[in-house]
Tab-separated table of C-alpha atoms and ligand atoms in Angstrom:
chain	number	residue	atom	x	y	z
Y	1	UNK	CA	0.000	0.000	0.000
Y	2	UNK	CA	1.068	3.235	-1.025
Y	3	UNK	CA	1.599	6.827	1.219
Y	4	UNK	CA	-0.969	7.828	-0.381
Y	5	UNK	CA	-3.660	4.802	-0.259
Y	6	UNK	CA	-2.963	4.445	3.506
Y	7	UNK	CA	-5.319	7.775	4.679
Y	8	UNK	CA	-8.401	8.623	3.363
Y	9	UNK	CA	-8.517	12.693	3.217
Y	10	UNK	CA	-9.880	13.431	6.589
Y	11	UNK	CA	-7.909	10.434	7.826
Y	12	UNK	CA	-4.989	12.072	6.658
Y	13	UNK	CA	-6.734	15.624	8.388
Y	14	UNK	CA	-7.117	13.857	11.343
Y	15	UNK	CA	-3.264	12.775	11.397
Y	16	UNK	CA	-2.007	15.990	10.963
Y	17	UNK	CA	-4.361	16.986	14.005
Y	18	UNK	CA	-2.673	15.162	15.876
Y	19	UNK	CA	0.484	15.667	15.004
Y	20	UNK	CA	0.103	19.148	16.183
Y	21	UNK	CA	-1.521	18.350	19.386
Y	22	UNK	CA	1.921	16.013	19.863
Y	23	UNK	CA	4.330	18.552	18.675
Y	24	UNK	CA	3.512	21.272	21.065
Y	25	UNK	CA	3.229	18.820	23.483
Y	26	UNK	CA	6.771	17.790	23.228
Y	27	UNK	CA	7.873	21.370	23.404
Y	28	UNK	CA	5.897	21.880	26.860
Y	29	UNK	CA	7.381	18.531	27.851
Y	30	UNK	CA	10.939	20.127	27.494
Y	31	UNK	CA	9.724	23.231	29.235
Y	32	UNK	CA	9.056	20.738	31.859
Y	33	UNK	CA	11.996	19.373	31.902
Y	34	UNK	CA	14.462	22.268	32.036
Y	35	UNK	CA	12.461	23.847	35.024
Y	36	UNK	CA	12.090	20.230	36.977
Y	37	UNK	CA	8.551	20.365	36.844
Y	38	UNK	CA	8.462	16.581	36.509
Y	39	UNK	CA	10.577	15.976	38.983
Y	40	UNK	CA	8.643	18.022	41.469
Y	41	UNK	CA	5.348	16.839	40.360
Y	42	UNK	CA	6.736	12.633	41.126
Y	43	UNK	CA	8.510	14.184	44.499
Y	44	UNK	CA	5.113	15.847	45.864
Y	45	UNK	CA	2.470	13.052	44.286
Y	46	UNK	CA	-0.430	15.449	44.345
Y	47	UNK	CA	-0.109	18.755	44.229
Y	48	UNK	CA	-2.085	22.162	43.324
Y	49	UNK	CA	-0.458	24.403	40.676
Y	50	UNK	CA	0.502	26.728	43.717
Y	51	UNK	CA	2.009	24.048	45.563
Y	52	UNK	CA	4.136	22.889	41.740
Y	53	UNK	CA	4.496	26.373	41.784
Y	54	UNK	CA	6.607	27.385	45.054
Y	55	UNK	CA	8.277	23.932	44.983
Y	56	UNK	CA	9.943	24.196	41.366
Y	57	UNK	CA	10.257	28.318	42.424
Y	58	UNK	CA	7.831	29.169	39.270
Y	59	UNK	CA	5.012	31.771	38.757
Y	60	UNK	CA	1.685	29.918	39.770
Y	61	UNK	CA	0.035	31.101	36.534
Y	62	UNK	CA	2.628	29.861	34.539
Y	63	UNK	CA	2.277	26.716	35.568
Y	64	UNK	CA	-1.121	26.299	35.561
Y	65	UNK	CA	-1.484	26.830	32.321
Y	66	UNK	CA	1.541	24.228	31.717
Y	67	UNK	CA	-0.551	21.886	33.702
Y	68	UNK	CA	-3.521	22.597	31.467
Y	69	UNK	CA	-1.465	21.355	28.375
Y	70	UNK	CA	-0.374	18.377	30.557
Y	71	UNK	CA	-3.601	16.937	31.845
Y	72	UNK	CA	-5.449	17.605	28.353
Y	73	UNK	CA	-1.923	15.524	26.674
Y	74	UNK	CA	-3.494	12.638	29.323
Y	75	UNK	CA	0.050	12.950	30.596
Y	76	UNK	CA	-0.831	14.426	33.987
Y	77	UNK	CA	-4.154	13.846	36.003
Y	78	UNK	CA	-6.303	16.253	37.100
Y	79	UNK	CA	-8.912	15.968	40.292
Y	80	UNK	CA	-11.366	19.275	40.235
Y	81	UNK	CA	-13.017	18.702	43.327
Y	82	UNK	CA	-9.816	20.118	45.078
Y	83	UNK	CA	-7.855	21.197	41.791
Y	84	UNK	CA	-4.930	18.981	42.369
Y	85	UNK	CA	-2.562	17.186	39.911
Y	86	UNK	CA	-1.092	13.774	39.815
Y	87	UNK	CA	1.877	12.243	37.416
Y	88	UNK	CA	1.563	8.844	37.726
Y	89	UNK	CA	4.369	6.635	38.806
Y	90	UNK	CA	4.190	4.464	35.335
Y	91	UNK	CA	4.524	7.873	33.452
Y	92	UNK	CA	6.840	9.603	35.907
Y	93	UNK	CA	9.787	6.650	34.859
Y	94	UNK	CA	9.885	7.977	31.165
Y	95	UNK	CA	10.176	12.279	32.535
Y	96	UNK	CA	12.166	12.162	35.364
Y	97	UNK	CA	15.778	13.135	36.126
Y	98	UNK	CA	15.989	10.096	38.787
Y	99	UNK	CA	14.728	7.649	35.836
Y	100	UNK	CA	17.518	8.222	33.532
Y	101	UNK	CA	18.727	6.404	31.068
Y	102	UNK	CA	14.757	6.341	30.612
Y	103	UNK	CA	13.981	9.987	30.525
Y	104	UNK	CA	12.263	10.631	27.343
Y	105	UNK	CA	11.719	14.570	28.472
Y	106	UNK	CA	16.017	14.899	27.454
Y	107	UNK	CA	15.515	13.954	24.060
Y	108	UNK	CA	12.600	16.144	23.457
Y	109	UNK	CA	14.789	19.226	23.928
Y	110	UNK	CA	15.822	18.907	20.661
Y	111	UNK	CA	12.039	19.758	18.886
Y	112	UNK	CA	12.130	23.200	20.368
Y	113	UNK	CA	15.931	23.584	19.348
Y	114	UNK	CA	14.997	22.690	16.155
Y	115	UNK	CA	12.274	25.409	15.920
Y	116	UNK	CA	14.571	27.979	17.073
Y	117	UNK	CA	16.376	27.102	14.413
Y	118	UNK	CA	13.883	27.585	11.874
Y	119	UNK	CA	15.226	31.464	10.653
Y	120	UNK	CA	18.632	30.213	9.871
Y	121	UNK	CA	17.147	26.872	7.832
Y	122	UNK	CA	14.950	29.117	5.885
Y	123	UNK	CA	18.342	30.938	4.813
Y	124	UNK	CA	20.324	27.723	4.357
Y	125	UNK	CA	17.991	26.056	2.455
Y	126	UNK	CA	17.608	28.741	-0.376
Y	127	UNK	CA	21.319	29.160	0.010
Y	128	UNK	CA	22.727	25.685	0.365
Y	129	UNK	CA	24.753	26.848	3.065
Y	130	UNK	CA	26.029	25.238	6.192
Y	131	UNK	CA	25.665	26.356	9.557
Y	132	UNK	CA	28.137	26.522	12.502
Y	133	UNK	CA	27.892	24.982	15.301
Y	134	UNK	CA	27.812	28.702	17.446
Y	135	UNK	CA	24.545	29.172	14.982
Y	136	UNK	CA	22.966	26.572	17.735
Y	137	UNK	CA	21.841	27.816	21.096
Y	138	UNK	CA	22.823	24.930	23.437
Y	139	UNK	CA	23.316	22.226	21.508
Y	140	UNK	CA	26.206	20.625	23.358
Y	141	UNK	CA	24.543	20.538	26.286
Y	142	UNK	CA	21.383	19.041	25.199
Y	143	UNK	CA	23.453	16.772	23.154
Y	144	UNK	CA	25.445	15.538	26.205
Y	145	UNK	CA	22.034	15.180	28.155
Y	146	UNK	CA	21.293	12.830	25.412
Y	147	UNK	CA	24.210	11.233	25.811
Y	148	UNK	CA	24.663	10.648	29.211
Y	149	UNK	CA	21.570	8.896	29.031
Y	150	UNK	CA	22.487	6.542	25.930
Y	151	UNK	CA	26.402	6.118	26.294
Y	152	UNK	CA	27.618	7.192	30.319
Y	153	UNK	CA	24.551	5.274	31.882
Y	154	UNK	CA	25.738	2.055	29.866
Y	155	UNK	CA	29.479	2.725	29.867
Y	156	UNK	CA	30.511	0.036	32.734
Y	157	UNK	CA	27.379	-2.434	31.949
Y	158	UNK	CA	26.484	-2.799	28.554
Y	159	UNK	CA	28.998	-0.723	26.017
Y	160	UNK	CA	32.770	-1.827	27.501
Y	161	UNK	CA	31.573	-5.126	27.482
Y	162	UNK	CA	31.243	-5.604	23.945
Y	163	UNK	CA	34.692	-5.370	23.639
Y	164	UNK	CA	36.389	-8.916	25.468
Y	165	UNK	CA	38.965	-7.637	27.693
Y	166	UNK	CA	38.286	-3.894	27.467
Y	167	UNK	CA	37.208	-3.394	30.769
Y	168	UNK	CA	40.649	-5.129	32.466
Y	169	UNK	CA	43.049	-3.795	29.532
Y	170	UNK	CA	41.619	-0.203	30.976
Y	171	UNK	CA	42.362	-1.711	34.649
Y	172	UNK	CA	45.603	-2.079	33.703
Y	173	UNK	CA	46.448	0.860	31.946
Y	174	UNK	CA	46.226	2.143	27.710
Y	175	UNK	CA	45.598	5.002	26.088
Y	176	UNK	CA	42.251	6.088	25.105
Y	177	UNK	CA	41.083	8.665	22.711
Y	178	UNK	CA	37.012	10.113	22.317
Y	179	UNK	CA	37.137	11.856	18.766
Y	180	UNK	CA	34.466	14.359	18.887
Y	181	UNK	CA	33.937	13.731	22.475
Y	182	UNK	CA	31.530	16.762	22.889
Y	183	UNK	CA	31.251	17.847	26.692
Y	184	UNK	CA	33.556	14.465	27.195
Y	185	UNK	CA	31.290	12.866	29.980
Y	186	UNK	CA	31.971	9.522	29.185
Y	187	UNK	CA	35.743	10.164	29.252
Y	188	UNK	CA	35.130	12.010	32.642
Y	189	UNK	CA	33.441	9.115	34.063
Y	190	UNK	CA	35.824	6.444	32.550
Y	191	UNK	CA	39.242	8.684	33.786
Y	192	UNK	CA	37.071	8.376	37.085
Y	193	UNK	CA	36.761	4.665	37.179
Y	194	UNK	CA	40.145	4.183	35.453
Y	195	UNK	CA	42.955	6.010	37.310
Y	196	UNK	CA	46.115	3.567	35.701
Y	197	UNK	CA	44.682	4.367	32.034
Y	198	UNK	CA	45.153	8.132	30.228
Y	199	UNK	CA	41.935	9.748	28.427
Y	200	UNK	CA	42.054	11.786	25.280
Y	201	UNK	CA	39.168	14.519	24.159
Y	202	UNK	CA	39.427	16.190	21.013
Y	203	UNK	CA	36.617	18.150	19.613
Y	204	UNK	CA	35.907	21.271	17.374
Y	205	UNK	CA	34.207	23.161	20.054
Y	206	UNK	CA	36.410	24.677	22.868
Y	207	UNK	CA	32.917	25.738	24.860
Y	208	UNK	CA	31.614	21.670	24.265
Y	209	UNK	CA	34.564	20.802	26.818
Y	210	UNK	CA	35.490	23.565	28.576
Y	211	UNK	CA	33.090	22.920	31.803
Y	212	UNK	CA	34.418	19.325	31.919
Y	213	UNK	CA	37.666	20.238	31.699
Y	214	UNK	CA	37.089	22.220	34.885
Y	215	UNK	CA	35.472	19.376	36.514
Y	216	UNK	CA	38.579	17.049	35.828
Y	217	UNK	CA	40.866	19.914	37.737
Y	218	UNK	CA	38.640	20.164	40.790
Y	219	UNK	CA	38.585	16.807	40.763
Y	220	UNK	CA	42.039	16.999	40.649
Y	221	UNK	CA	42.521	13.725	37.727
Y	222	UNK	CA	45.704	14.205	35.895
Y	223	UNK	CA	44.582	11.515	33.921
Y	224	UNK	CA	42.562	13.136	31.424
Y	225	UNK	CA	42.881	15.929	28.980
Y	226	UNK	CA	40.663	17.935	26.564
Y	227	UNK	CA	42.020	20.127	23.271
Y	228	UNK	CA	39.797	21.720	20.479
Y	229	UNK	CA	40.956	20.078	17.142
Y	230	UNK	CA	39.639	19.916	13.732
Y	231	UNK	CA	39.899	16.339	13.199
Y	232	UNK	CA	39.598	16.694	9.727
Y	233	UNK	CA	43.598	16.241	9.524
Y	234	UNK	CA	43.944	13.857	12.521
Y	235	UNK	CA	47.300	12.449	12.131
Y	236	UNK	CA	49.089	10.992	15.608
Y	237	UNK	CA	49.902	7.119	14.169
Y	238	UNK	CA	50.299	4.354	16.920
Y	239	UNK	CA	49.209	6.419	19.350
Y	240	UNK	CA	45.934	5.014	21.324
Y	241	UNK	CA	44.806	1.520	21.836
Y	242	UNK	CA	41.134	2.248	22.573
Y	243	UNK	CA	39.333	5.028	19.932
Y	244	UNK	CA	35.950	5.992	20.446
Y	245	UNK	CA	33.396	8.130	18.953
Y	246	UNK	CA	29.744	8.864	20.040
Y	247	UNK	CA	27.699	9.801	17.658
Y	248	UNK	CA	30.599	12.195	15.894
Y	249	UNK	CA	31.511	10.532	12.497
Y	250	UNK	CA	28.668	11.576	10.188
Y	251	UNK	CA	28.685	15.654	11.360
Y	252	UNK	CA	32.259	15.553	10.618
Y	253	UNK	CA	34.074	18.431	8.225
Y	254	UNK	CA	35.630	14.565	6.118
Y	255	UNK	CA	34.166	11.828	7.765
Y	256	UNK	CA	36.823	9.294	5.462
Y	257	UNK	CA	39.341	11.621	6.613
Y	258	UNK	CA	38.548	10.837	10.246
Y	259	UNK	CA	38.236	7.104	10.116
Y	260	UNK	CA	41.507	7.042	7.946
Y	261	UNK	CA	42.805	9.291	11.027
Y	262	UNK	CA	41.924	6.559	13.777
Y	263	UNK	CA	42.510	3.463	11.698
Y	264	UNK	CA	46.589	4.961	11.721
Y	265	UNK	CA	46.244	6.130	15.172
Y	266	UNK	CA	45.251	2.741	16.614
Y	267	UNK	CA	48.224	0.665	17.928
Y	268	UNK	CA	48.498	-3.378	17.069
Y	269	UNK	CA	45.724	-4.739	18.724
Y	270	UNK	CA	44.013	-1.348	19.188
Y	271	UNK	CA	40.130	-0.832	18.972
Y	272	UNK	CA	37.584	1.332	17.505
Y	273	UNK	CA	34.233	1.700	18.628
Y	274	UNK	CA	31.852	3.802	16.345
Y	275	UNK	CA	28.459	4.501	17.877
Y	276	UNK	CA	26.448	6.399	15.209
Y	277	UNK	CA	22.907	6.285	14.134
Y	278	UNK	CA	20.892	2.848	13.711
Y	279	UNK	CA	19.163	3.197	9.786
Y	280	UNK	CA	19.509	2.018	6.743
Y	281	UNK	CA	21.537	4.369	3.872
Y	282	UNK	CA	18.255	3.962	1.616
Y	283	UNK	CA	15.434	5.957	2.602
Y	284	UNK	CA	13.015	2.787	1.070
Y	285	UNK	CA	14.446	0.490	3.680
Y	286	UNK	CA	13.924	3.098	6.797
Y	287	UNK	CA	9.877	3.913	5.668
Y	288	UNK	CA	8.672	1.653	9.294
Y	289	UNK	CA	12.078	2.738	11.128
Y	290	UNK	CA	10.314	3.655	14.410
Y	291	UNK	CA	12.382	6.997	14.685
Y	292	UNK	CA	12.443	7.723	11.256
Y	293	UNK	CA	10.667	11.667	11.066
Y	294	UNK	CA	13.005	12.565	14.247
Y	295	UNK	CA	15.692	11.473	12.832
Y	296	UNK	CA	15.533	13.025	9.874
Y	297	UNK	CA	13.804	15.949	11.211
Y	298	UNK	CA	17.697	16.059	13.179
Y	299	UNK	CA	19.292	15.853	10.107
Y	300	UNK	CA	17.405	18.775	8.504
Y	301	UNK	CA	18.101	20.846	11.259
Y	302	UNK	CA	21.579	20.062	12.983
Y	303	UNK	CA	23.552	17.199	11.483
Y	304	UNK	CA	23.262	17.566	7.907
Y	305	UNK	CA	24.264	21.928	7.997
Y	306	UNK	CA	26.912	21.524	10.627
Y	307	UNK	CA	28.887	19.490	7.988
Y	308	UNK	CA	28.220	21.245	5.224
Y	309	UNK	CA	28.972	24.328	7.152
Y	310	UNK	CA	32.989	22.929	7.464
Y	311	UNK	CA	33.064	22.382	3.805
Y	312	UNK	CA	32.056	18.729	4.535
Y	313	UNK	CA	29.614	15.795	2.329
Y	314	UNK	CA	26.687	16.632	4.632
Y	315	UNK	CA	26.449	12.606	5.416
Y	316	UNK	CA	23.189	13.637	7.585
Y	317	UNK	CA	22.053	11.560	10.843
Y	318	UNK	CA	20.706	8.768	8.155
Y	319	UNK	CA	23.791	8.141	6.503
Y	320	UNK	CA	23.548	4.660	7.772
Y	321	UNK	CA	24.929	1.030	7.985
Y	322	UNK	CA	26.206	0.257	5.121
Y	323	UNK	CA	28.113	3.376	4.064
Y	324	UNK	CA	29.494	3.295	7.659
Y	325	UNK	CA	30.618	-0.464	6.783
Y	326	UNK	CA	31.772	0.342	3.378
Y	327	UNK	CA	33.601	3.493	5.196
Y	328	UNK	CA	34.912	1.856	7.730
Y	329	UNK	CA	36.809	-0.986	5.368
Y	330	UNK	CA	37.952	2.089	3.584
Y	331	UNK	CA	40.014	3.244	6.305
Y	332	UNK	CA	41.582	-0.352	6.576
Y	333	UNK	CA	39.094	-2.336	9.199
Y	334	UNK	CA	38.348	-5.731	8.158
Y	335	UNK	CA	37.038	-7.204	11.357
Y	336	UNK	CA	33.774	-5.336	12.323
Y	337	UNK	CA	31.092	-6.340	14.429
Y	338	UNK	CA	28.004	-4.605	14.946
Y	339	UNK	CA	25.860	-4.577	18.151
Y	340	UNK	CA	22.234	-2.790	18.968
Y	341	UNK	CA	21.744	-2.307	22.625
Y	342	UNK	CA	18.242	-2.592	24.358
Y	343	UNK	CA	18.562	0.731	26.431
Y	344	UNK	CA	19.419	2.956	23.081
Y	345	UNK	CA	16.911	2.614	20.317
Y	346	UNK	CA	19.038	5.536	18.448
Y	347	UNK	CA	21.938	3.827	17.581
Y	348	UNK	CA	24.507	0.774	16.612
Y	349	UNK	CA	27.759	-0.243	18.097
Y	350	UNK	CA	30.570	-0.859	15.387
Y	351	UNK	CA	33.488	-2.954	17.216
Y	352	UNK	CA	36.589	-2.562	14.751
Y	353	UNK	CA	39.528	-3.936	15.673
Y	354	UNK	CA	42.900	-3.363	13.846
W	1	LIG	C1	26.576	14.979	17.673
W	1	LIG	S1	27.902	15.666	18.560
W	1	LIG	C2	28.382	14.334	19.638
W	1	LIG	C3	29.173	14.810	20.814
W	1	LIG	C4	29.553	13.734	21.832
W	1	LIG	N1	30.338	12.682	21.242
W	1	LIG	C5	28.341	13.172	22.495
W	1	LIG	O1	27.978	11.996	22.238
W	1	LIG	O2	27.706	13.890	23.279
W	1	LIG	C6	29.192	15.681	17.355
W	1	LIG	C7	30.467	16.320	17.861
W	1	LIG	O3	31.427	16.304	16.797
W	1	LIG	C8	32.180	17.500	16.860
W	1	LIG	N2	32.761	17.808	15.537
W	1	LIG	C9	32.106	18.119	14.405
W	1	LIG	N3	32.975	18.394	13.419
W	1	LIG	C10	34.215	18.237	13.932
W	1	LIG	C11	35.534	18.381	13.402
W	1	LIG	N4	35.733	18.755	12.151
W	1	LIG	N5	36.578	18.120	14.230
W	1	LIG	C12	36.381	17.754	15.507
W	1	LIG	N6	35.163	17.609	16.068
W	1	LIG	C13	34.083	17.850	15.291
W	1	LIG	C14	31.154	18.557	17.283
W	1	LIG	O4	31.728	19.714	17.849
W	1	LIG	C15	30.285	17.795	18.267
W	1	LIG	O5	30.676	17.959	19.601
């Protein structure tokens, strides 16, 4: 069946009802989350919007009108007899703070960064110019939200095992590079765990790190460093025996370059693991792909500009499997393994090892 046969024409009205009703949702659902109204709202069970109010320090009308959007979403119930509000528990595990890695409230940030973004695309789209990664307000740390809640959360559990002896080669002590490491949480919290071991961050973006960086010094780890790099000419052979990048590869200014880059930098018996973005290269095999509009929608907006923008092939977030495959034996891997992890729907694990 065809786009086209599947609605009739006030089916199809009917969807794109909805669709609105959803998408403004999801932008009051990341209001909610930045202020901690959900977290309030699960810590107090039932509250009136002037109790939500004082607790999250908000202005009562504010927030009663939020609440209005929330109990008519059927996200939020609503008791009129004493005009009090309930999240329920079963809802309150997918928009809490406490709930992470299950917090679906952090990835909705990115609807309203995308609409803020809207001016720019207009431009960019007429123009076929890129955009710059200052063009985006906050998108590293909305990104590393994200992140923390698909890659740090799983880090000791469910990612370093995929790799045999990763998590005792680490013990002992190697050194570890995150290319396009962003705010560098994961490297934070593996330079943590991993005191004989020496952690690498290189990113474009100087403000992505800097706040980490800070962290690492109060913390006082000597085991970890961060410098801003263009990795578009990343050339340091033999130098690391564990490479990773999160989600960095397809925004890159040359992708090939990069991969090329950490295929030379590995030493003998030195790993690479790729997370990036679980789809197919061929939009005809992603049409059911459960995330398919967001992802896209992403790609529109943030991914597919901010390489352009560095004089790059604009791979988009959808680039997929098997140009990453056919990329990745490009650079000179011949033994990759790919793994899709329960807690993170997003993406797919590429094991290369040298
Ligand atoms: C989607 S973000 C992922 C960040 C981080 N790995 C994470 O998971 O939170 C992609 C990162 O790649 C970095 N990046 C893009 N182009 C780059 C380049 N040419 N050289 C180095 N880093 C680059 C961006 O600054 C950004 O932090």
């Amino acid at each position: 069946m065809t786009i086209q046969e599947s609605y009739t024409p006030e089916m199809f009205a009917e969807h794109l009802v909805l669709m609105l009703n959803h998408a403004s949702t999801t932008v009051m659902i990341a209001l909610g989350h930045k202020l901690g109204l959900f977290d309030s709202l699960e810590e107090l069970e039932s509250v009136s919007s002037r109790e939500l109010a004082e607790h999250s320090g908000c202005d009562e009308r504010y927030i009663r009108e939020w609440l209005s959007v929330m109990v008519t979403a059927k996200i939020i119930s609503y008791e009129p007899m004493h005009k009090t509000y309930i999240l329920p528990k079963n809802y309150a595990m997918f928009l809490c703070r406490k709930y992470s890695p299950d917090n679906i409230a952090v990835t909705s940030q990115f609807i309203p960064l995308m609409g803020q973004m809207l001016p720019q695309l207009e431009k960019s789209f007429r123009s076929g110019n890129g955009l710059q990664y200052s063009d985006y307000p906050c998108f590293h740390s909305v990104m590393a939200e994200d992140s923390y809640q698909t890659v740090v959360c799983a880090l000791f559990d469910h990612i370093l095992p995929l790799m045999d002896d990763m998590t005792e080669r680490l013990q002992w002590g190697i050194r570890v590079l995150d290319a396009g490491c962003g705010k560098g949480l994961a490297l934070l919290k593996l330079a943590q765990e991993f005191p004989n071991s020496h952690f690498v961050g290189y990113d474009l973006c100087e403000d992505a790190f800097a706040e980490t960086l800070e962290h690492a010094k109060a913390l006082r780890l000597t085991n970890i460093e961060f410098q801003a790099r263009d990795l578009r000419d990343f050339h340091e052979p033999e130098s690391f025996d564990f490479i990773a990048s999160f989600d960095a590869v397809h925004d890159q200014a040359d992708p090939q370059a990069l991969l090329d880059g950490i295929y030379r930098a590995l030493r003998p018996r030195g790993t690479y693991l790729m997370q990036d973005i679980a789809g197919s290269s061929y939009l005809e095999n992603n049409l059911d792909h459960p995330l398919g509009p967001l992802l896209y929608s992403i790609s529109c907006a943030h991914c597919t500009p901010v390489s352009l923008g560095q004089g790059g092939p604009g791979l988009g977030t959808m680039w997929g499997e098997e140009l990453a495959t056919g990329m990745l034996q490009a650079a000179g891997f011949n033994k990759i393994q790919k793994h899709k992890l329960e807690h993170d729907p997003f993406n797919v694990y590429f094991i290369n090892r040298k």
